[in-house]
Amino acid sequence: MTITLFHGGTIWRGTGRETASVALVRDGRVEALDGEAERLAAAAERAGEPIEGVDLEGGFLMPAFGDGHAHPLFGGLEAEGPDVGAAHSIPEIVAEVRRYAEANPDREWILGASYDGSLSEGGLFDARWLDDAVADRPVVLRAWDYHTVWCNSKALELAGIDASTPDPVLGEICRRDDGTPLGTLREWGAVELVTNVATERPMEERLRAIERFADYYLARGTTWVQDAWIEPAELEVYLEAARLDRLRMRTNLALYADPRRFSEQLAWFDEARARVTDALSPMLTANTVKFFADGVVENETGALLEPYCSALHKHGMSVWGAEALTAAVQAVDAAGFQVHIHAIGDRAVREALDAIEHAIEQNGPRDRRPVIAHAQLVHDDDLARFAELGVIPNMQPLWAQLDALMTVLTVPRLGAERADRQYRMRSIEASGARLAFGSDWPVSSGDPRDGIAIAATRRTVDGDPAGGWTPQEILPVELALDAYSSGVAHQAFADQAPAAWGEIVPGAAADLVWFDGDPRTIDPADLPKLAIRATYLAGTPAYRGEPVPAPSYSAHS
């Protein structure tokens, strides 16, 4: 039996709950707080039971974070390829690809992510630039939006992409003036033309990625993640990791629904869920199905009610179309899955809300907790519908800033007035919706401290603008902490016994993060600097920063 007594700091239980100063954890669960915790600890000590004391040393203990929308397997794999994400110019990207190719002469395909799409005008990158680094082997780099790839000429050749290749369904082949492919492919219909012919990564490489993403998240106070894009190959990796006991944090798999083959997928969804259940891993579930309602604004594939300023793609891309999305969502909901819909533009958000409303009407009441991820642009008429329908807006707070992505690619496409209606986190939360946060890592930082700092300031790391961009949408720090902890736990159905986490209450799993100081009392912009001393998964230290707390403690001292 393992007993841990936390003391000597502030124990924050969540917004609206009184703080505590002592917490007793037994066998991975919170057993008691304050005076009751001290009484039970003293009784355990008299009975000769070993107690580990953790002196918080004036620090701050709170429920661990969850990431309600991410692509952790992709993030873990980035370290297996060239480090193009650290490059600040096209020549730097090319130099890094060249370095990696020379250091890995046996790599048949050079696969990497995630380059900065704002480094070239319009997000357009030429294959010939990569040819200067590697001409005899295929190179495929994902942009940091993961909706775009940049290929060299060899990759285009092996994929059979030339001037005569038509744009595929749900994709675009960007072209030069003479019709030849430029080297930039947008959205997965086009991206798959190259990824389907690329050499599959070895299983051990993908298993390392699972361990790597756990290291990444646990060091940032996160113990649960929603992997928001699972196809058969990814499912096999997770099942193998479960078999080998290499899963070290809680993960829920969202099975990807593809409009091109949805009728064949329903049986696979059921099979995948059953296989994960049969794996008997406490770290793994597969209760969700992921839909894409649209693309992204930066590619002008986000679906809008009014046209883009450039009119290049007019209203963007509705991946399913309203009627097909509605039917598919109803079918998945009827099968008992949680629906999770990527919706960026205001048209996509409306189509997603309409589809969920139809499923509720047709399938009847149940605790379904549907999710709309991103909700970047929401029309005024749809703001209240999240709360009315019980839809969880899973939003990415780090994106709510005037950084290069916003100023170079997003604002010019939306126009200033419409751009200022993005990421309305405070408005949606104030309407009564249960707000949850995610990072979309590796598209952007998976560190909740980074996202919370932006949510609570709406300023860039350089402090711009001084009063915050769209300051009416600034979220109080406590609400942002909740959105990244209890809000995600609600999304994960983890506020229910026996697997409850996300709050520090008796009976809950002791998934906890220990900060060096109180995030509520510092300048929110300084949150990314606030050190994490430890992360606990079910009461066990899964990450320890420095200094490490003393290993023992007397309940009477």
PDB file of C-alpha atoms in Angstrom, residues 11-14 16-20:
ATOM      1  CA  ILE A  11      -3.414  22.770  -3.011  1.00  0.00           C
ATOM      2  CA  TRP A  12      -5.714  24.219  -5.666  1.00  0.00           C
ATOM      3  CA  ARG A  13      -8.730  22.006  -6.228  1.00  0.00           C
ATOM      4  CA  GLY A  14     -10.276  23.934  -9.120  1.00  0.00           C
ATOM      5  CA  GLY A  16     -15.062  27.525  -7.135  1.00  0.00           C
ATOM      6  CA  ARG A  17     -13.498  25.098  -4.638  1.00  0.00           C
ATOM      7  CA  GLU A  18     -11.667  26.145  -1.501  1.00  0.00           C
ATOM      8  CA  THR A  19      -7.939  25.527  -1.536  1.00  0.00           C
ATOM      9  CA  ALA A  20      -6.421  22.979   0.826  1.00  0.00           C
TER      10      ALA A  20
END
